[in-house]
Short mmCIF file of C-alpha atoms in Angstrom, two decimals:
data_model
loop_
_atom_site.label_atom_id
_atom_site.label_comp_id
_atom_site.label_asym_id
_atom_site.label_seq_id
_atom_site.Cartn_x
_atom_site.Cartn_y
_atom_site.Cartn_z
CA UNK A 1 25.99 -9.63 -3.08
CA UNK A 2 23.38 -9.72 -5.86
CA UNK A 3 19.90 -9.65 -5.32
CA UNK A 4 17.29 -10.23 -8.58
CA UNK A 5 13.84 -8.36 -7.95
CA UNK A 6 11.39 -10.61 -9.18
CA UNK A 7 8.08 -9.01 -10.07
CA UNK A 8 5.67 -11.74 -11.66
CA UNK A 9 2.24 -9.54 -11.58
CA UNK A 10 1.87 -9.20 -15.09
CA UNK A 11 0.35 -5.65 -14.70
CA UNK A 12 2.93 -3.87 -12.70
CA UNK A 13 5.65 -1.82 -14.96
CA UNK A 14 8.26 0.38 -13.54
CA UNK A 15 7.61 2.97 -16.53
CA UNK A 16 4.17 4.14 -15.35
CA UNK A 17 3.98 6.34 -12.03
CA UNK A 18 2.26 4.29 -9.43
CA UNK A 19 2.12 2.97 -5.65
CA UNK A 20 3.76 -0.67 -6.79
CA UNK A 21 6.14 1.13 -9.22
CA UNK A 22 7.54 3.70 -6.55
CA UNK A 23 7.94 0.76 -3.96
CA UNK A 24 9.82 -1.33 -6.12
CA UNK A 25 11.96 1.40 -7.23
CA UNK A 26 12.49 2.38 -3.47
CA UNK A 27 13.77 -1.13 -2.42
CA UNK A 28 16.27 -1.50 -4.96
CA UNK A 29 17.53 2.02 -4.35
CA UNK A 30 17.76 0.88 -0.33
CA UNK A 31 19.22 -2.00 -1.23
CA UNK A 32 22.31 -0.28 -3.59
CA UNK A 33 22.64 1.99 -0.72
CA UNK A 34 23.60 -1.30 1.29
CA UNK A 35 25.92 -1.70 -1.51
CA UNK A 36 24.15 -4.54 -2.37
CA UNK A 37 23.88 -4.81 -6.37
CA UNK A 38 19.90 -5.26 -7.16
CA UNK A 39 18.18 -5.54 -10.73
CA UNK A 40 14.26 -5.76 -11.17
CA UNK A 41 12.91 -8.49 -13.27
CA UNK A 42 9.46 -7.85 -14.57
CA UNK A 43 7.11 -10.24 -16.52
CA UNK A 44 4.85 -7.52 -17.75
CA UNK A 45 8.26 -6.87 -19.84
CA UNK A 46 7.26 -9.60 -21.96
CA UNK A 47 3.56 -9.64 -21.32
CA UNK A 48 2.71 -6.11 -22.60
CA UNK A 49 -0.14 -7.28 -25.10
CA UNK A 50 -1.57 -9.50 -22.48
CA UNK A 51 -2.37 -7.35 -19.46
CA UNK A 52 -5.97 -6.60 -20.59
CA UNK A 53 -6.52 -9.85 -20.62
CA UNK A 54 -5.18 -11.13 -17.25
CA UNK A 55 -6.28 -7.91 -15.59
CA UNK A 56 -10.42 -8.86 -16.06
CA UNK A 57 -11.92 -9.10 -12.83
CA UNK A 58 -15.31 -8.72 -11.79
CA UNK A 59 -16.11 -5.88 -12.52
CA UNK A 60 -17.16 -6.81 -16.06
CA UNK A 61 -19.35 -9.54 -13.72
CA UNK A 62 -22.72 -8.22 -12.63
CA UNK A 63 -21.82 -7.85 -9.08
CA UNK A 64 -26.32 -9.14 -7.99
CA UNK A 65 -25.50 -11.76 -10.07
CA UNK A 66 -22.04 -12.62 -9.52
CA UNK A 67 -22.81 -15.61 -7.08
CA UNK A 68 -24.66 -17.51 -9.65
CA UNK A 69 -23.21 -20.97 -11.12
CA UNK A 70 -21.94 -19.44 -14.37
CA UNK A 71 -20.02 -16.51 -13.20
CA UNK A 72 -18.31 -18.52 -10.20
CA UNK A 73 -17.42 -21.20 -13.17
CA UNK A 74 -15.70 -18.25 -15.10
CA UNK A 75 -13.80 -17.12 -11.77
CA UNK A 76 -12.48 -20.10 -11.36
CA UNK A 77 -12.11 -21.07 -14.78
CA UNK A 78 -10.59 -17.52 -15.18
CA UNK A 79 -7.71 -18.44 -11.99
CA UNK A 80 -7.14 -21.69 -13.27
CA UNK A 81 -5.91 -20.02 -16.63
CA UNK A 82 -4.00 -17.49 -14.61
CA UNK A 83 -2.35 -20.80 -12.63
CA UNK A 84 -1.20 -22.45 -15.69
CA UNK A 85 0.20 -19.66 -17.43
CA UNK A 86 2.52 -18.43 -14.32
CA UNK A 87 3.14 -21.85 -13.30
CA UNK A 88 6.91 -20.89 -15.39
CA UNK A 89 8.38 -17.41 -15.65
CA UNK A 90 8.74 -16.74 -19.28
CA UNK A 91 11.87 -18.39 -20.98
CA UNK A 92 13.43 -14.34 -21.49
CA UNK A 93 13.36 -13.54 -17.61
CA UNK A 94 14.72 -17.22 -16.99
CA UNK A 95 17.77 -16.69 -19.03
CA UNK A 96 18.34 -13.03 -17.67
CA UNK A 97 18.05 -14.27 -13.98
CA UNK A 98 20.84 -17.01 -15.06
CA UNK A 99 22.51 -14.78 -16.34
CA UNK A 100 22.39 -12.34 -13.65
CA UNK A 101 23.42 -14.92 -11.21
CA UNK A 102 22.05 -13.47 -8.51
CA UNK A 103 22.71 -14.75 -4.82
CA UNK A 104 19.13 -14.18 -3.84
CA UNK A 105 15.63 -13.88 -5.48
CA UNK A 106 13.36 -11.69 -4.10
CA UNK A 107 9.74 -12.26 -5.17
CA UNK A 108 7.24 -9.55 -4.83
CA UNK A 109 4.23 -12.22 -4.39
CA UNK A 110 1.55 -12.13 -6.91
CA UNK A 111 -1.41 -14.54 -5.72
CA UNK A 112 -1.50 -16.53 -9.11
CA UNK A 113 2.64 -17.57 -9.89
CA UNK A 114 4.80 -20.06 -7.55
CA UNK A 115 7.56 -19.57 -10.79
CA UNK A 116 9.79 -17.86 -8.39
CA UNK A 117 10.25 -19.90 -5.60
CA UNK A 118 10.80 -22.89 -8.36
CA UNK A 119 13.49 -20.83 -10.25
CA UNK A 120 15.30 -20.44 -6.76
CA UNK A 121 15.09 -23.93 -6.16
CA UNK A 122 16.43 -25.12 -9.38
CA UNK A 123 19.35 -22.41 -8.77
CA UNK A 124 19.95 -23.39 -5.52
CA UNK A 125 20.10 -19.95 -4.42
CA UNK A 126 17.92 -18.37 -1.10
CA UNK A 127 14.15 -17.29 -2.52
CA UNK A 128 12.92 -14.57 -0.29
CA UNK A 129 9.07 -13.85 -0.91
CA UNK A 130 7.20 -10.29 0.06
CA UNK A 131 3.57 -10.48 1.19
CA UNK A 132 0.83 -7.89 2.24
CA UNK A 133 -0.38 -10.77 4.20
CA UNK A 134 -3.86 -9.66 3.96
CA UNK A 135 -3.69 -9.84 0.15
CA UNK A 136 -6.51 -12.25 -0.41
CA UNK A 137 -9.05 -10.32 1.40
CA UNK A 138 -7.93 -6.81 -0.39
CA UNK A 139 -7.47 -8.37 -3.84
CA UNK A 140 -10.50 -10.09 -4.67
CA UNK A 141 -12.82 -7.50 -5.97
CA UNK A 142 -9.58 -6.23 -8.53
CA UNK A 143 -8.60 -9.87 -9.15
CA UNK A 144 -11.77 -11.54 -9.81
CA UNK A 145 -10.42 -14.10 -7.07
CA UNK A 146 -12.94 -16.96 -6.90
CA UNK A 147 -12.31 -18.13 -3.51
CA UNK A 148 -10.33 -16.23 -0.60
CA UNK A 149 -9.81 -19.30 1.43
CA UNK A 150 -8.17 -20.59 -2.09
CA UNK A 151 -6.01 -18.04 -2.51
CA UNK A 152 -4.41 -17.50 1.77
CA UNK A 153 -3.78 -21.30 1.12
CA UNK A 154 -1.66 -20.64 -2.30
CA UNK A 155 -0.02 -17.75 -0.49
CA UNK A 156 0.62 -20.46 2.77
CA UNK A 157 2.33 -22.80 0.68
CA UNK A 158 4.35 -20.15 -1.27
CA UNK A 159 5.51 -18.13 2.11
CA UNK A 160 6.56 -21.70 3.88
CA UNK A 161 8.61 -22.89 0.87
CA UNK A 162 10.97 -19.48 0.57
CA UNK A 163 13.72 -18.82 3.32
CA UNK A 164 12.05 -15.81 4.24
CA UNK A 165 8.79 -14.12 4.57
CA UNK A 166 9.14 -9.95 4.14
CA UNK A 167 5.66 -8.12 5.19
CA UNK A 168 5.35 -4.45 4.97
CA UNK A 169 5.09 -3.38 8.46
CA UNK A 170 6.60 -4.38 12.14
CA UNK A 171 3.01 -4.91 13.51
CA UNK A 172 2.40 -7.29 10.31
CA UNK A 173 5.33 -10.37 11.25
CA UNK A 174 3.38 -11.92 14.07
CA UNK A 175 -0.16 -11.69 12.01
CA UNK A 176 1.11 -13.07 8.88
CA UNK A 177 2.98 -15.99 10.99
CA UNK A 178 -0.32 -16.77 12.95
CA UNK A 179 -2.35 -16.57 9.91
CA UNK A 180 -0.17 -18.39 7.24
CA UNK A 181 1.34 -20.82 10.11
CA UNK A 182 4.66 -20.16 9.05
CA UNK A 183 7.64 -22.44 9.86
CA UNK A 184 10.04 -20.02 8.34
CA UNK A 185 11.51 -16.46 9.89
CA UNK A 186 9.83 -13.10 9.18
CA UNK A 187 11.33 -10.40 8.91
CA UNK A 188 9.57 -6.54 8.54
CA UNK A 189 10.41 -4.13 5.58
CA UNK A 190 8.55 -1.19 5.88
CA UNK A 191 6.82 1.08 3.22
CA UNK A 192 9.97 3.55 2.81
CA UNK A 193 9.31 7.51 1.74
CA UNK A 194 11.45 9.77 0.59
CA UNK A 195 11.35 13.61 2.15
CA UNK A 196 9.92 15.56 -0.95
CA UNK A 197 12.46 18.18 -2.37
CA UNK A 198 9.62 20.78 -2.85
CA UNK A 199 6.21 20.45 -1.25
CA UNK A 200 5.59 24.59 -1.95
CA UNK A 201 4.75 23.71 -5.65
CA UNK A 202 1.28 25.28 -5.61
CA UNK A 203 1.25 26.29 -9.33
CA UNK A 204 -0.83 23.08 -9.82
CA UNK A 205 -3.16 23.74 -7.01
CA UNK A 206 -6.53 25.27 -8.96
CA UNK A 207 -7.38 28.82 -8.00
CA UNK A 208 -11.10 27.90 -6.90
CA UNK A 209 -8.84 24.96 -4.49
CA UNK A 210 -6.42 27.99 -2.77
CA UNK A 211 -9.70 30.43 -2.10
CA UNK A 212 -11.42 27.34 -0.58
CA UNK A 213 -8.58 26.78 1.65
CA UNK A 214 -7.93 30.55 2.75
CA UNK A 215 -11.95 30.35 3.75
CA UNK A 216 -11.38 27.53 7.08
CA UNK A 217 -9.06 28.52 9.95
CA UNK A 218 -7.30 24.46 9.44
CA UNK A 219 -7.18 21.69 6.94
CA UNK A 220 -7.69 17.84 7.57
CA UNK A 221 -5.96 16.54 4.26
CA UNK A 222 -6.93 13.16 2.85
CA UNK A 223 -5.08 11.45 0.23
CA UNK A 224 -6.89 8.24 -1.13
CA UNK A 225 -8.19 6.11 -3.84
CA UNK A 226 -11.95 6.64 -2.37
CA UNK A 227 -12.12 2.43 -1.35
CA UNK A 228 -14.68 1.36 1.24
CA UNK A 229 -11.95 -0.30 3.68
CA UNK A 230 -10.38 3.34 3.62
CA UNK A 231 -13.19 4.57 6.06
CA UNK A 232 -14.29 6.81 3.51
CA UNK A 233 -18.12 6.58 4.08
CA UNK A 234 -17.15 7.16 7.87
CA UNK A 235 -15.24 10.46 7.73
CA UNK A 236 -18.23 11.84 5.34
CA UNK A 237 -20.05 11.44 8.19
CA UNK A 238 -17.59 13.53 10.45
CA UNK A 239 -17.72 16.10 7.56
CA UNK A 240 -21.05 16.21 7.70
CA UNK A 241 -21.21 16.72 11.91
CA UNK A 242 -18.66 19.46 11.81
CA UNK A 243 -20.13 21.14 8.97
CA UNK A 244 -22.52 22.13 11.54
CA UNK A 245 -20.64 22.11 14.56
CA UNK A 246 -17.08 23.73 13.34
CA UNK A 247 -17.32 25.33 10.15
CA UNK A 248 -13.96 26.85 10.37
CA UNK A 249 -12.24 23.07 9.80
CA UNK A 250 -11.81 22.47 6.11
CA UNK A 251 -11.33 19.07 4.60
CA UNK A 252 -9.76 18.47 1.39
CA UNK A 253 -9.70 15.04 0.14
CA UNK A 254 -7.00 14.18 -2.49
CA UNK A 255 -7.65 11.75 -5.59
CA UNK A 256 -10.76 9.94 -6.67
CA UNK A 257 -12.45 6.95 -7.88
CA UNK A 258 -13.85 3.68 -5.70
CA UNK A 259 -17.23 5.76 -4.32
CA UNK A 260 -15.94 8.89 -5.07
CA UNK A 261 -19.13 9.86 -6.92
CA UNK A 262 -21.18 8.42 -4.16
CA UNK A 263 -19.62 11.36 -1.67
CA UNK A 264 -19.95 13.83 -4.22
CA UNK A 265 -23.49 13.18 -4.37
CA UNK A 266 -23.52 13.31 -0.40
CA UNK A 267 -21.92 16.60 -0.25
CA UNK A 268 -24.44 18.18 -2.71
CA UNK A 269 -27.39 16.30 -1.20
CA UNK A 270 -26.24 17.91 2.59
CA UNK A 271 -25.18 21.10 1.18
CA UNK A 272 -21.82 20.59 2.75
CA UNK A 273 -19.38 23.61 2.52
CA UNK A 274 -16.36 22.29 4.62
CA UNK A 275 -15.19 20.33 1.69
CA UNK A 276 -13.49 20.04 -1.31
CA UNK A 277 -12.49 17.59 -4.47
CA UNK A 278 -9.72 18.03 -6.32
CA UNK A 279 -10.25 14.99 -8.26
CA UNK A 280 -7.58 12.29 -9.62
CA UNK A 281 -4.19 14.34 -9.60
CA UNK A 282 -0.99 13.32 -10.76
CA UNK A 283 1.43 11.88 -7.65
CA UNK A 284 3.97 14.55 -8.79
CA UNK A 285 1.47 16.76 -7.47
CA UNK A 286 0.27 15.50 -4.14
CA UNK A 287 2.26 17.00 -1.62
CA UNK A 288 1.44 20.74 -3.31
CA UNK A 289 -2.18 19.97 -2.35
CA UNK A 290 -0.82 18.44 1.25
CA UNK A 291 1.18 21.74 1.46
CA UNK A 292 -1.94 23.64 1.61
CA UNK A 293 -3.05 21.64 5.14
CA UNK A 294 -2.60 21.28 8.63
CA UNK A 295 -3.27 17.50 9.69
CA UNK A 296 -3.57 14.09 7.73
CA UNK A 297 -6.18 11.25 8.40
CA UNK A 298 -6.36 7.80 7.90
CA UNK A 299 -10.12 7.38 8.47
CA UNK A 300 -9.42 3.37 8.61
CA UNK A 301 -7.84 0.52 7.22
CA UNK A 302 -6.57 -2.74 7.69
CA UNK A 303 -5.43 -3.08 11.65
CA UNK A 304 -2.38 -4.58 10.79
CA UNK A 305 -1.11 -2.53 7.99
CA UNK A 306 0.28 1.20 8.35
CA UNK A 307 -1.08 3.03 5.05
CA UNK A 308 1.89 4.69 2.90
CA UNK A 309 -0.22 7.82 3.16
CA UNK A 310 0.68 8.22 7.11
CA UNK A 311 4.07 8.37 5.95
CA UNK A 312 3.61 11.14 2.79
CA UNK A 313 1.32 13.34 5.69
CA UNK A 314 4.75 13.22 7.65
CA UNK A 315 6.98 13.89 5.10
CA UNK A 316 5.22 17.35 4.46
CA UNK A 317 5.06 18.05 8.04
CA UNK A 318 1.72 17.09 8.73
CA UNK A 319 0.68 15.15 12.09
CA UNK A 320 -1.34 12.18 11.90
CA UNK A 321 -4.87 11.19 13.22
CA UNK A 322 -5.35 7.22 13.09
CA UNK A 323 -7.23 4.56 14.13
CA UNK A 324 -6.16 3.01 17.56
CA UNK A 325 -5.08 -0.22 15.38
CA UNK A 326 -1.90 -2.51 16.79
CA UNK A 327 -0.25 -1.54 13.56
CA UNK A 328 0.30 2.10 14.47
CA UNK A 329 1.93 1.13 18.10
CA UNK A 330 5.08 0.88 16.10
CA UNK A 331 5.13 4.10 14.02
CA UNK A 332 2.66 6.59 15.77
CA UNK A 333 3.34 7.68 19.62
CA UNK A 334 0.26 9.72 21.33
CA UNK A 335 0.77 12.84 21.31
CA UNK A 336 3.78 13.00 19.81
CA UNK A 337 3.80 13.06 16.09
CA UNK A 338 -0.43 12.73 16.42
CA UNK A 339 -3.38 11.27 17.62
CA UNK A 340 -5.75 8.16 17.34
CA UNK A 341 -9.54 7.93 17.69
CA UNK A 342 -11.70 4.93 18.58
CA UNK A 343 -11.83 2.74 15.24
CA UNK A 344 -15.34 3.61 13.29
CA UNK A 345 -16.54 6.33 16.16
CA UNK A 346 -17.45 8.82 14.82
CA UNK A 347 -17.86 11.51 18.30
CA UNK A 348 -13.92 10.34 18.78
CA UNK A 349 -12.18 11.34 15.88
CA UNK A 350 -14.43 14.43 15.64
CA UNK A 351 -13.39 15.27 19.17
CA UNK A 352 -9.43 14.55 18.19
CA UNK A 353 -9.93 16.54 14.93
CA UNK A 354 -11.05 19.51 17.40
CA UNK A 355 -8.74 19.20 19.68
CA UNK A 356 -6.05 19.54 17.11
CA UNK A 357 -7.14 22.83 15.97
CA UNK A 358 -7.54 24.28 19.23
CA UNK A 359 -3.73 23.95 19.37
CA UNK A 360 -2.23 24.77 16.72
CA UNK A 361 0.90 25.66 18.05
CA UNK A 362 1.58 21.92 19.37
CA UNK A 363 0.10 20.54 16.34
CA UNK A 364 2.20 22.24 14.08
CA UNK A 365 4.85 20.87 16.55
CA UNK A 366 3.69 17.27 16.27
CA UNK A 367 3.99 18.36 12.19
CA UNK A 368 7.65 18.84 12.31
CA UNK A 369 8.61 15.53 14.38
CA UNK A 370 6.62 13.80 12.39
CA UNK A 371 8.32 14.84 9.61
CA UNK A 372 11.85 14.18 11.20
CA UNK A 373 11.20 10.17 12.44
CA UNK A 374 10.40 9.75 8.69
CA UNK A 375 13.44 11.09 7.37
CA UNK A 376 15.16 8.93 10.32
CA UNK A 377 13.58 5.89 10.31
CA UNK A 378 11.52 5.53 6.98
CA UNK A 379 14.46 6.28 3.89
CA UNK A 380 14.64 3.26 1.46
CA UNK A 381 18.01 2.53 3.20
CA UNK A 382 16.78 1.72 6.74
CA UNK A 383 13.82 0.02 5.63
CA UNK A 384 15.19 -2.64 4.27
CA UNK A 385 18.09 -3.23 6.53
CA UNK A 386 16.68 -6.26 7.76
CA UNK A 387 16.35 -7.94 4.47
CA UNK A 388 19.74 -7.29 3.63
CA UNK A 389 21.12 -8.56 6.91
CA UNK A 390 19.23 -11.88 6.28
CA UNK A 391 20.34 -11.98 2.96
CA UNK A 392 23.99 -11.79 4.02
CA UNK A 393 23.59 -13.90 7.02
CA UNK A 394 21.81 -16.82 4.70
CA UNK A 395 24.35 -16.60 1.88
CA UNK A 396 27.17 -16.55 4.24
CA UNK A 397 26.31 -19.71 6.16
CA UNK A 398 25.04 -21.48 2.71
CA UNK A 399 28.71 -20.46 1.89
CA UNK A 400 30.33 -21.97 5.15
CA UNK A 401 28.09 -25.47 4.71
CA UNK A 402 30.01 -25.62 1.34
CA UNK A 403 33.44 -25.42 2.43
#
């Protein structure tokens, strides 16, 4: 069986390291390990000089001013553009996909292109779309989008026309159905993560990062891009309380940018010593920082979506402290592998962060079966099991109608 990996988002290569670029590169390894033969197609391919230009969003729009009638005109004149020009994949990735001839197409869904779904049809082949299903609401401020309610009808339309929706976790396939009404079968694949050959590759870690480390009896690590719907603003505020309370707990927080400056400013303003930056590093170098720590946090995020970084803390034998959202029923077991607080409380994930250290002997227990269910259940090749099984079951029965 052939499946074509269709990746329309004009801004997405596989040549630059990033979150998109390792998940697309994980699927299709998962899906040659199902001896399945898979090939990525990607428009930014042919769309290289482009990118800038598709890629403006707001933030080049006063964000005060961004509700008046001129700057709403550009969004939507701006989406319309974006409409036309995906309305066809470009002739190159047509004639490739032909020539391919794959027995699927599986779309990673970018809001602004319906060209894959019409390519399947014309092919007559199965068109299997992928969806964050909360993409509207995440995407607008990168996007530019000029109405949400716009864009989860687009993504409505697109999801009900393919033979099969794919979502990224188990606790996403009811909410996506509910909220798209979907009249077509979901089906879960996972964010997959691969165990990391060498998580003991400190020789990146900054001197002034190891001292500040060897200072606090534990380390709560937190890898992010610094977003508001991470919870950022709400663990400063647990930093802040146990700066007082626990001084011995350390927190080093992993990357930069969204309001990165903004806590930076915080921590100098409260005199804060439990913390430290390291700044934007390079994802090669991650899990040397993790390797430094004791327990991983997600302060928050969307309740239906289990962040990637739950599954990196794992890999490097960290437990996990999360919000008590529906979409960690399915991945994170109390007690077990780690804890969860009460969503935006600040007194209960203080009191789990304590509780942790208190016990460091379980918690470096919970570490190491964290780190095995991700090895078990979370490899490329039993994340998308599912999606292969519908593939075959779809192509074999579109096979039998022929005969």
């Amino acid at each position: 069986m052939k499946i074509a990996y269709l990746v329309t988002d004009p801004t997405i290569r596989l040549d630059v390291p990033s979150g998109p670029a390792s998940h697309i590169n994980g699927t299709i390894s998962g899906f040659r390990e199902h001896g399945v033969i898979a090939k990525p197609f990607l428009e930014s391919k042919y769309f290289l000089n482009t990118v800038e230009k598709m890629n403006v969003g707001v933030q080049q729009i006063d964000k005060k001013n961004k509700h008046k009638t001129g700057n709403v005109f550009r969004l939507w004149a701006r989406d319309v553009r974006r409409f036309i020009r995906s309305y066809n994949l470009c002739p190159e990735i047509t004639e490739e996909i032909i020539n391919f001839q794959p027995d699927v197409i599986f779309e990673r869904s970018w809001l602004f292109s319906l060209a894959g779904g019409r390519l399947a049809r014309q092919m007559g082949i199965p068109h299997f779309l992928e969806t964050s299903g909360c993409a509207a609401e995440l995407t607008r401020d990168a996007y530019g989008i000029s109405s949400v309610k716009l864009a989860n009808m687009i993504e409505r339309i697109k999801l009900n026309r393919a033979e099969l929706a794919v979502v990224e976790s188990k606790a996403a396939v009811d909410r996506v159905g509910e909220k798209f009404r979907l009249n077509v079968n979901v089906v879960a694949k996972p964010l997959g993560f691969e165990i990391p050959k060498d998580t003991e590759n400190v020789a990146s870690v900054l001197r002034e990062e190891k001292l500040f480390c060897k200072k606090h009896k534990a380390l709560v690590a937190f890898v992010g891009t610094f977003r508001t719907y991470q919870g950022v603003d709400l663990l400063m505020e647990v930093i802040t309380k146990l700066n007082t309370e626990r001084s011995e707990i350390g927190f080093l927080l992993i990357g930069g940018g969204g309001n990165q400056e903004e806590c930076v400013s915080l921590l100098e303003k409260r005199r804060l010593k439990n913390i430290y930056f390291t700044g934007l590093v390079p994802s090669a170098d991650v899990n040397a920082h993790l390797s430094l720590c004791d327990i991983g946090i997600v302060p928050d995020c969307e309740e239906h979506m289990s962040p990637i970084k739950t599954l990196q803390y794992g890999a490097c034998g960290l437990p996990v402290i999360v919000p008590d959202y529906f979409a960690f029923d399915h991945f994170i077991k109390e007690g077990d592998v780690g804890r969860r607080f009460h969503p935006k409380d600040i007194e209960s994930m203080s009191n789990v962060i304590c509780s942790l250290v208190e016990d460091m002997p379980e918690t470096i227990q919970m570490g190491g079966r964290m780190k095995e269910q991700v090895l078990s259940d979370y490899s490329w090749k039993e994340v998308v099991s599912d999606v292969v099984c519908s593939a075959r079951e779809i192509t074999e029965l579109a096979t039998i109608q022929d005969i």
